[in-house]
Coordinates of C-alpha atoms and ligand atoms in Angstrom, one line a residue:
X1 CA 0.0 0.0 0.0
X2 CA 1.1 3.6 -0.7
X3 CA 2.9 4.8 2.4
X4 CA 0.9 8.0 2.6
X5 CA -2.4 6.2 2.4
X6 CA -1.2 3.7 5.0
X7 CA -0.2 6.6 7.4
X8 CA -3.6 8.3 6.9
X9 CA -5.5 5.1 7.6
X10 CA -3.5 4.6 10.7
X11 CA -4.1 8.1 12.0
X12 CA -7.8 7.8 11.3
X13 CA -8.0 4.4 13.1
X14 CA -5.9 5.4 16.1
X15 CA -7.8 8.6 16.7
X16 CA -10.5 6.6 18.6
X17 CA -10.3 3.4 20.6
X18 CA -12.2 0.3 19.3
X19 CA -14.9 1.0 21.8
X20 CA -15.3 4.6 20.6
X21 CA -15.4 3.5 17.0
X22 CA -18.2 1.0 17.8
X23 CA -20.1 3.7 19.8
X24 CA -19.8 6.2 16.9
X25 CA -21.0 3.5 14.4
X26 CA -24.1 2.8 16.6
X27 CA -24.7 6.6 16.9
X28 CA -24.6 6.9 13.1
X29 CA -27.1 4.1 12.7
X30 CA -29.4 5.6 15.3
X31 CA -29.4 9.0 13.5
X32 CA -29.8 7.3 10.1
X33 CA -33.1 5.7 11.4
X34 CA -34.3 8.9 13.1
X35 CA -33.8 11.3 10.2
X36 CA -34.6 8.9 7.3
X37 CA -37.7 10.7 6.3
X38 CA -36.8 14.4 6.7
X39 CA -37.3 16.7 3.7
X40 CA -36.7 20.0 5.4
X41 CA -32.9 20.1 4.9
X42 CA -32.3 18.2 8.2
X43 CA -31.7 14.8 6.6
X44 CA -29.1 12.2 7.5
X45 CA -26.7 13.8 5.0
X46 CA -26.8 17.1 7.0
X47 CA -25.8 15.2 10.1
X48 CA -23.0 13.5 8.2
X49 CA -21.6 16.8 6.9
X50 CA -21.8 18.4 10.3
X51 CA -20.1 15.4 11.9
X52 CA -17.3 15.6 9.3
X53 CA -16.8 19.4 9.6
X54 CA -16.9 19.2 13.4
X55 CA -14.3 16.5 13.5
X56 CA -12.0 18.5 11.2
X57 CA -12.4 21.6 13.3
X58 CA -11.9 19.6 16.6
X59 CA -8.6 18.2 15.3
X60 CA -7.5 21.7 14.4
X61 CA -8.5 23.1 17.8
X62 CA -7.1 20.3 19.8
X63 CA -10.6 19.6 21.3
X64 CA -12.0 16.2 22.4
X65 CA -12.6 14.7 19.0
X66 CA -14.8 11.9 20.2
X67 CA -17.2 14.1 22.2
X68 CA -17.3 16.6 19.3
X69 CA -18.1 14.0 16.7
X70 CA -20.7 12.2 18.8
X71 CA -22.5 15.4 19.6
X72 CA -22.3 16.6 16.0
X73 CA -24.1 13.4 14.8
X74 CA -26.8 13.9 17.5
X75 CA -27.1 17.7 17.4
X76 CA -30.6 18.0 15.9
X77 CA -32.2 15.4 18.2
X78 CA -35.0 17.0 20.2
X79 CA -35.1 20.2 18.0
X80 CA -38.6 21.5 18.6
X81 CA -39.0 22.2 14.8
X82 CA -38.3 18.6 13.9
X83 CA -39.9 16.6 16.6
X84 CA -43.6 16.5 17.6
X85 CA -42.5 15.6 21.1
X86 CA -39.0 17.0 21.7
X87 CA -38.8 15.9 25.4
X88 CA -39.6 12.3 24.5
X89 CA -36.9 12.4 21.7
X90 CA -34.4 13.5 24.3
X91 CA -35.5 10.9 26.8
X92 CA -35.1 8.2 24.2
X93 CA -31.7 9.6 23.3
X94 CA -30.7 9.4 27.0
X95 CA -31.6 5.7 27.1
X96 CA -29.8 5.1 23.9
X97 CA -26.7 6.7 25.2
X98 CA -26.9 4.7 28.4
X99 CA -27.0 1.5 26.3
X100 CA -23.7 2.4 24.6
X101 CA -21.8 2.1 27.9
X102 CA -20.5 5.6 27.7
X103 CA -19.2 7.1 31.0
X104 CA -21.6 9.5 32.9
X105 CA -19.2 12.3 32.1
X106 CA -19.4 11.6 28.3
X107 CA -23.2 11.4 28.4
X108 CA -23.3 14.6 30.3
X109 CA -21.0 16.4 27.9
X110 CA -22.8 15.2 24.8
X111 CA -26.3 16.0 26.2
X112 CA -25.2 19.4 27.3
X113 CA -24.0 20.3 23.8
X114 CA -27.2 19.0 22.1
X115 CA -29.6 20.8 24.4
X116 CA -27.7 24.1 23.9
X117 CA -27.6 23.7 20.1
X118 CA -31.2 22.5 19.7
X119 CA -33.1 24.8 22.0
X120 CA -31.2 28.0 22.5
X121 CA -30.1 29.0 19.0
X122 CA -29.0 32.4 20.2
X123 CA -26.9 30.9 23.0
X124 CA -23.2 30.3 22.9
X125 CA -22.3 26.8 24.1
X126 CA -19.9 26.9 27.1
X127 CA -17.5 24.2 26.0
X128 CA -15.1 24.3 23.1
X129 CA -16.7 21.1 21.8
X130 CA -20.1 22.7 21.8
X131 CA -18.8 25.8 20.1
X132 CA -17.3 23.6 17.4
X133 CA -20.6 21.7 16.8
X134 CA -22.4 25.1 16.5
X135 CA -19.8 26.3 14.0
X136 CA -20.1 23.1 11.9
X137 CA -23.9 23.4 12.0
X138 CA -23.8 27.0 10.9
X139 CA -21.3 26.3 8.2
X140 CA -23.7 23.7 6.7
X141 CA -26.3 26.5 6.6
X142 CA -24.2 28.7 4.3
X143 CA -22.5 28.4 0.9
X144 CA -23.8 26.2 -1.9
X145 CA -25.2 23.6 0.5
X146 CA -26.8 26.4 2.5
X147 CA -28.5 27.8 -0.6
X148 CA -29.8 24.3 -1.5
X149 CA -31.1 23.7 2.0
X150 CA -32.8 27.1 2.2
X151 CA -34.9 26.5 -0.9
X152 CA -35.6 22.9 0.2
X153 CA -36.8 24.2 3.5
X154 CA -38.8 27.0 1.8
X155 CA -40.4 24.5 -0.6
X156 CA -41.4 22.2 2.3
X157 CA -42.8 25.2 4.2
X158 CA -44.8 26.3 1.1
X159 CA -42.9 29.6 1.1
X160 CA -42.2 31.8 -2.0
X161 CA -38.7 31.9 -3.5
X162 CA -38.8 35.7 -3.6
X163 CA -41.3 38.5 -3.8
X164 CA -40.7 42.3 -3.7
X165 CA -43.5 42.9 -1.3
X166 CA -43.5 39.8 0.8
X167 CA -41.0 39.3 3.6
X168 CA -41.9 35.7 4.1
X169 CA -39.6 34.3 1.4
X170 CA -36.5 32.1 1.1
X171 CA -34.4 35.0 -0.3
X172 CA -35.3 37.0 2.8
X173 CA -33.9 34.3 5.0
X174 CA -30.4 35.1 3.6
X175 CA -30.7 38.6 5.0
X176 CA -32.4 37.6 8.3
X177 CA -30.0 34.9 9.1
X178 CA -27.6 33.3 6.6
X179 CA -25.5 36.4 5.9
X180 CA -24.9 37.0 9.6
X181 CA -23.5 33.5 10.4
X182 CA -19.9 33.9 9.1
X183 CA -19.3 36.6 11.7
X184 CA -20.5 34.4 14.5
X185 CA -17.9 31.7 14.1
X186 CA -16.1 30.7 17.3
X187 CA -13.1 28.9 15.8
X188 CA -10.3 30.0 13.5
X189 CA -10.9 27.1 11.1
X190 CA -14.7 27.7 11.2
X191 CA -14.1 31.4 10.3
X192 CA -11.9 30.4 7.4
X193 CA -14.4 27.9 5.9
X194 CA -17.3 30.3 6.5
X195 CA -15.6 33.2 4.8
X196 CA -15.4 31.4 1.5
X197 CA -19.0 30.2 1.7
X198 CA -20.2 33.7 2.7
X199 CA -18.6 35.1 -0.4
X200 CA -20.3 32.5 -2.6
X201 CA -23.7 33.4 -1.2
X202 CA -23.1 37.1 -1.9
X203 CA -22.2 36.2 -5.5
X204 CA -25.3 34.0 -5.7
X205 CA -27.6 36.8 -4.5
X206 CA -26.0 39.3 -6.9
X207 CA -26.7 36.9 -9.9
X208 CA -30.2 36.1 -8.5
X209 CA -31.2 39.7 -8.6
X210 CA -29.6 40.3 -12.0
X211 CA -31.7 37.5 -13.4
X212 CA -34.8 38.5 -11.4
X213 CA -34.7 42.0 -13.1
X214 CA -34.2 40.6 -16.6
Ligands
ADP301 P1 -30.5 24.7 12.5 O1 -29.8 24.0 11.3 O2 -29.6 25.4 13.4 O3 -31.5 23.8 13.1 P2 -32.7 26.0 11.2 O4 -33.5 24.9 11.6 O5 -33.1 27.4 11.4 O6 -31.3 25.9 11.8 O7 -32.3 25.9 9.7 C1 -32.2 24.7 9.0 C2 -32.1 24.9 7.5 O8 -33.4 25.4 7.1 C3 -31.1 25.9 7.2 O9 -30.4 25.6 6.0 C4 -31.8 27.2 7.0 O10 -31.3 28.1 6.1 C5 -33.2 26.7 6.5 N1 -34.2 27.6 7.0 C6 -34.6 27.9 8.3 N2 -35.6 28.8 8.3 C7 -35.8 29.1 7.0 C8 -36.7 30.0 6.4 N3 -37.6 30.8 7.0 N4 -36.7 30.1 5.0 C9 -35.8 29.3 4.3 N5 -35.0 28.5 4.9 C10 -35.0 28.4 6.2
NI302 NI1 -28.4 21.1 12.2

Protein backbone atom coordinates (compact mmCIF):
# COMPACT_ATOMS: atom_id res chain seq x y z
CA UNK A 1 0.00 0.00 0.00
CA UNK A 2 1.11 3.56 -0.71
CA UNK A 3 2.92 4.83 2.39
CA UNK A 4 0.91 8.03 2.64
CA UNK A 5 -2.40 6.22 2.44
CA UNK A 6 -1.24 3.72 5.01
CA UNK A 7 -0.23 6.57 7.36
CA UNK A 8 -3.56 8.31 6.88
CA UNK A 9 -5.52 5.15 7.62
CA UNK A 10 -3.48 4.61 10.74
CA UNK A 11 -4.08 8.14 12.00
CA UNK A 12 -7.81 7.75 11.29
CA UNK A 13 -7.97 4.43 13.09
CA UNK A 14 -5.89 5.41 16.09
CA UNK A 15 -7.83 8.59 16.72
CA UNK A 16 -10.47 6.56 18.56
CA UNK A 17 -10.34 3.40 20.63
CA UNK A 18 -12.16 0.33 19.28
CA UNK A 19 -14.94 0.98 21.80
CA UNK A 20 -15.28 4.58 20.64
CA UNK A 21 -15.36 3.48 17.00
CA UNK A 22 -18.17 1.03 17.84
CA UNK A 23 -20.06 3.70 19.77
CA UNK A 24 -19.79 6.16 16.86
CA UNK A 25 -21.01 3.49 14.42
CA UNK A 26 -24.07 2.84 16.58
CA UNK A 27 -24.75 6.58 16.93
CA UNK A 28 -24.61 6.89 13.15
CA UNK A 29 -27.13 4.06 12.71
CA UNK A 30 -29.44 5.63 15.33
CA UNK A 31 -29.37 8.96 13.46
CA UNK A 32 -29.85 7.29 10.07
CA UNK A 33 -33.05 5.70 11.37
CA UNK A 34 -34.30 8.86 13.10
CA UNK A 35 -33.82 11.30 10.20
CA UNK A 36 -34.59 8.92 7.34
CA UNK A 37 -37.75 10.73 6.26
CA UNK A 38 -36.78 14.38 6.72
CA UNK A 39 -37.29 16.65 3.70
CA UNK A 40 -36.70 20.01 5.37
CA UNK A 41 -32.92 20.05 4.93
CA UNK A 42 -32.27 18.20 8.18
CA UNK A 43 -31.73 14.79 6.63
CA UNK A 44 -29.07 12.22 7.48
CA UNK A 45 -26.68 13.82 4.99
CA UNK A 46 -26.83 17.09 6.99
CA UNK A 47 -25.81 15.18 10.14
CA UNK A 48 -23.02 13.47 8.19
CA UNK A 49 -21.61 16.76 6.89
CA UNK A 50 -21.84 18.42 10.31
CA UNK A 51 -20.09 15.43 11.92
CA UNK A 52 -17.32 15.59 9.32
CA UNK A 53 -16.85 19.36 9.61
CA UNK A 54 -16.95 19.24 13.41
CA UNK A 55 -14.33 16.49 13.49
CA UNK A 56 -12.03 18.47 11.20
CA UNK A 57 -12.38 21.60 13.35
CA UNK A 58 -11.94 19.60 16.58
CA UNK A 59 -8.64 18.19 15.34
CA UNK A 60 -7.52 21.69 14.36
CA UNK A 61 -8.52 23.11 17.76
CA UNK A 62 -7.08 20.26 19.84
CA UNK A 63 -10.57 19.60 21.28
CA UNK A 64 -12.00 16.24 22.40
CA UNK A 65 -12.64 14.74 18.97
CA UNK A 66 -14.83 11.87 20.20
CA UNK A 67 -17.23 14.07 22.19
CA UNK A 68 -17.34 16.60 19.34
CA UNK A 69 -18.10 14.02 16.66
CA UNK A 70 -20.69 12.19 18.78
CA UNK A 71 -22.49 15.43 19.63
CA UNK A 72 -22.32 16.59 16.02
CA UNK A 73 -24.08 13.44 14.80
CA UNK A 74 -26.76 13.93 17.45
CA UNK A 75 -27.10 17.72 17.45
CA UNK A 76 -30.59 17.97 15.91
CA UNK A 77 -32.23 15.37 18.16
CA UNK A 78 -35.00 17.03 20.16
CA UNK A 79 -35.14 20.15 17.99
CA UNK A 80 -38.63 21.52 18.55
CA UNK A 81 -39.01 22.23 14.83
CA UNK A 82 -38.32 18.64 13.87
CA UNK A 83 -39.92 16.58 16.63
CA UNK A 84 -43.58 16.49 17.65
CA UNK A 85 -42.49 15.57 21.15
CA UNK A 86 -38.97 16.96 21.74
CA UNK A 87 -38.83 15.89 25.42
CA UNK A 88 -39.60 12.33 24.49
CA UNK A 89 -36.94 12.37 21.74
CA UNK A 90 -34.38 13.55 24.31
CA UNK A 91 -35.47 10.91 26.84
CA UNK A 92 -35.12 8.21 24.20
CA UNK A 93 -31.71 9.60 23.30
CA UNK A 94 -30.70 9.40 26.96
CA UNK A 95 -31.65 5.72 27.14
CA UNK A 96 -29.84 5.08 23.88
CA UNK A 97 -26.66 6.75 25.16
CA UNK A 98 -26.86 4.69 28.38
CA UNK A 99 -27.05 1.54 26.27
CA UNK A 100 -23.73 2.43 24.60
CA UNK A 101 -21.79 2.10 27.87
CA UNK A 102 -20.51 5.64 27.70
CA UNK A 103 -19.24 7.13 30.96
CA UNK A 104 -21.56 9.47 32.87
CA UNK A 105 -19.24 12.35 32.05
CA UNK A 106 -19.36 11.56 28.32
CA UNK A 107 -23.17 11.36 28.36
CA UNK A 108 -23.35 14.61 30.28
CA UNK A 109 -20.97 16.39 27.90
CA UNK A 110 -22.83 15.17 24.79
CA UNK A 111 -26.31 15.98 26.16
CA UNK A 112 -25.17 19.42 27.28
CA UNK A 113 -24.02 20.26 23.77
CA UNK A 114 -27.21 18.98 22.13
CA UNK A 115 -29.62 20.84 24.38
CA UNK A 116 -27.67 24.06 23.89
CA UNK A 117 -27.63 23.71 20.11
CA UNK A 118 -31.21 22.54 19.71
CA UNK A 119 -33.11 24.82 21.99
CA UNK A 120 -31.16 28.00 22.47
CA UNK A 121 -30.09 29.00 19.03
CA UNK A 122 -29.01 32.42 20.24
CA UNK A 123 -26.92 30.91 23.03
CA UNK A 124 -23.22 30.29 22.89
CA UNK A 125 -22.32 26.80 24.13
CA UNK A 126 -19.94 26.89 27.09
CA UNK A 127 -17.50 24.21 26.01
CA UNK A 128 -15.06 24.28 23.11
CA UNK A 129 -16.66 21.07 21.78
CA UNK A 130 -20.11 22.72 21.85
CA UNK A 131 -18.78 25.79 20.08
CA UNK A 132 -17.29 23.58 17.39
CA UNK A 133 -20.58 21.74 16.78
CA UNK A 134 -22.36 25.08 16.53
CA UNK A 135 -19.77 26.32 14.02
CA UNK A 136 -20.13 23.14 11.94
CA UNK A 137 -23.95 23.36 11.99
CA UNK A 138 -23.82 26.99 10.90
CA UNK A 139 -21.28 26.27 8.16
CA UNK A 140 -23.70 23.71 6.71
CA UNK A 141 -26.35 26.46 6.56
CA UNK A 142 -24.22 28.66 4.28
CA UNK A 143 -22.46 28.36 0.90
CA UNK A 144 -23.82 26.21 -1.94
CA UNK A 145 -25.20 23.61 0.47
CA UNK A 146 -26.81 26.35 2.54
CA UNK A 147 -28.47 27.77 -0.56
CA UNK A 148 -29.83 24.34 -1.53
CA UNK A 149 -31.10 23.69 2.01
CA UNK A 150 -32.79 27.08 2.20
CA UNK A 151 -34.87 26.46 -0.91
CA UNK A 152 -35.59 22.88 0.17
CA UNK A 153 -36.84 24.21 3.51
CA UNK A 154 -38.79 27.00 1.77
CA UNK A 155 -40.45 24.50 -0.56
CA UNK A 156 -41.37 22.18 2.30
CA UNK A 157 -42.84 25.19 4.16
CA UNK A 158 -44.78 26.34 1.08
CA UNK A 159 -42.90 29.63 1.06
CA UNK A 160 -42.19 31.77 -2.02
CA UNK A 161 -38.68 31.93 -3.50
CA UNK A 162 -38.82 35.72 -3.56
CA UNK A 163 -41.32 38.54 -3.77
CA UNK A 164 -40.74 42.30 -3.72
CA UNK A 165 -43.55 42.95 -1.27
CA UNK A 166 -43.53 39.77 0.80
CA UNK A 167 -40.98 39.33 3.60
CA UNK A 168 -41.85 35.70 4.11
CA UNK A 169 -39.59 34.30 1.38
CA UNK A 170 -36.52 32.09 1.13
CA UNK A 171 -34.42 34.96 -0.27
CA UNK A 172 -35.35 37.04 2.79
CA UNK A 173 -33.90 34.28 4.99
CA UNK A 174 -30.43 35.10 3.63
CA UNK A 175 -30.71 38.62 5.03
CA UNK A 176 -32.44 37.60 8.26
CA UNK A 177 -29.97 34.87 9.15
CA UNK A 178 -27.58 33.31 6.65
CA UNK A 179 -25.48 36.40 5.91
CA UNK A 180 -24.94 36.96 9.64
CA UNK A 181 -23.49 33.51 10.37
CA UNK A 182 -19.90 33.90 9.11
CA UNK A 183 -19.30 36.62 11.70
CA UNK A 184 -20.54 34.42 14.51
CA UNK A 185 -17.91 31.68 14.11
CA UNK A 186 -16.13 30.72 17.33
CA UNK A 187 -13.11 28.94 15.85
CA UNK A 188 -10.34 29.98 13.47
CA UNK A 189 -10.95 27.07 11.09
CA UNK A 190 -14.70 27.73 11.18
CA UNK A 191 -14.11 31.36 10.28
CA UNK A 192 -11.86 30.35 7.39
CA UNK A 193 -14.42 27.95 5.87
CA UNK A 194 -17.34 30.30 6.53
CA UNK A 195 -15.62 33.24 4.83
CA UNK A 196 -15.40 31.44 1.50
CA UNK A 197 -19.00 30.23 1.70
CA UNK A 198 -20.24 33.66 2.69
CA UNK A 199 -18.60 35.12 -0.40
CA UNK A 200 -20.27 32.47 -2.58
CA UNK A 201 -23.71 33.40 -1.17
CA UNK A 202 -23.09 37.08 -1.92
CA UNK A 203 -22.25 36.18 -5.51
CA UNK A 204 -25.34 33.99 -5.73
CA UNK A 205 -27.60 36.81 -4.52
CA UNK A 206 -26.04 39.26 -6.95
CA UNK A 207 -26.67 36.88 -9.86
CA UNK A 208 -30.17 36.09 -8.55
CA UNK A 209 -31.21 39.74 -8.62
CA UNK A 210 -29.62 40.29 -12.02
CA UNK A 211 -31.74 37.46 -13.40
CA UNK A 212 -34.82 38.54 -11.44
CA UNK A 213 -34.74 41.96 -13.06
CA UNK A 214 -34.22 40.56 -16.55
P1 LIG B 1 -30.50 24.71 12.46
O1 LIG B 1 -29.80 23.99 11.33
O2 LIG B 1 -29.56 25.40 13.36
O3 LIG B 1 -31.51 23.85 13.13
P2 LIG B 1 -32.67 26.01 11.18
O4 LIG B 1 -33.53 24.88 11.55
O5 LIG B 1 -33.13 27.39 11.42
O6 LIG B 1 -31.27 25.93 11.85
O7 LIG B 1 -32.35 25.87 9.67
C1 LIG B 1 -32.22 24.66 9.01
C2 LIG B 1 -32.13 24.89 7.53
O8 LIG B 1 -33.36 25.42 7.06
C3 LIG B 1 -31.08 25.90 7.19
O9 LIG B 1 -30.41 25.55 6.02
C4 LIG B 1 -31.85 27.17 7.04
O10 LIG B 1 -31.26 28.06 6.14
C5 LIG B 1 -33.18 26.70 6.53
N1 LIG B 1 -34.22 27.60 6.99
C6 LIG B 1 -34.61 27.87 8.26
N2 LIG B 1 -35.59 28.80 8.30
C7 LIG B 1 -35.83 29.13 7.01
C8 LIG B 1 -36.71 30.03 6.35
N3 LIG B 1 -37.58 30.79 7.04
N4 LIG B 1 -36.68 30.10 5.01
C9 LIG B 1 -35.82 29.33 4.31
N5 LIG B 1 -34.98 28.47 4.86
C10 LIG B 1 -34.95 28.37 6.18
NI1 LIG C 1 -28.40 21.08 12.17
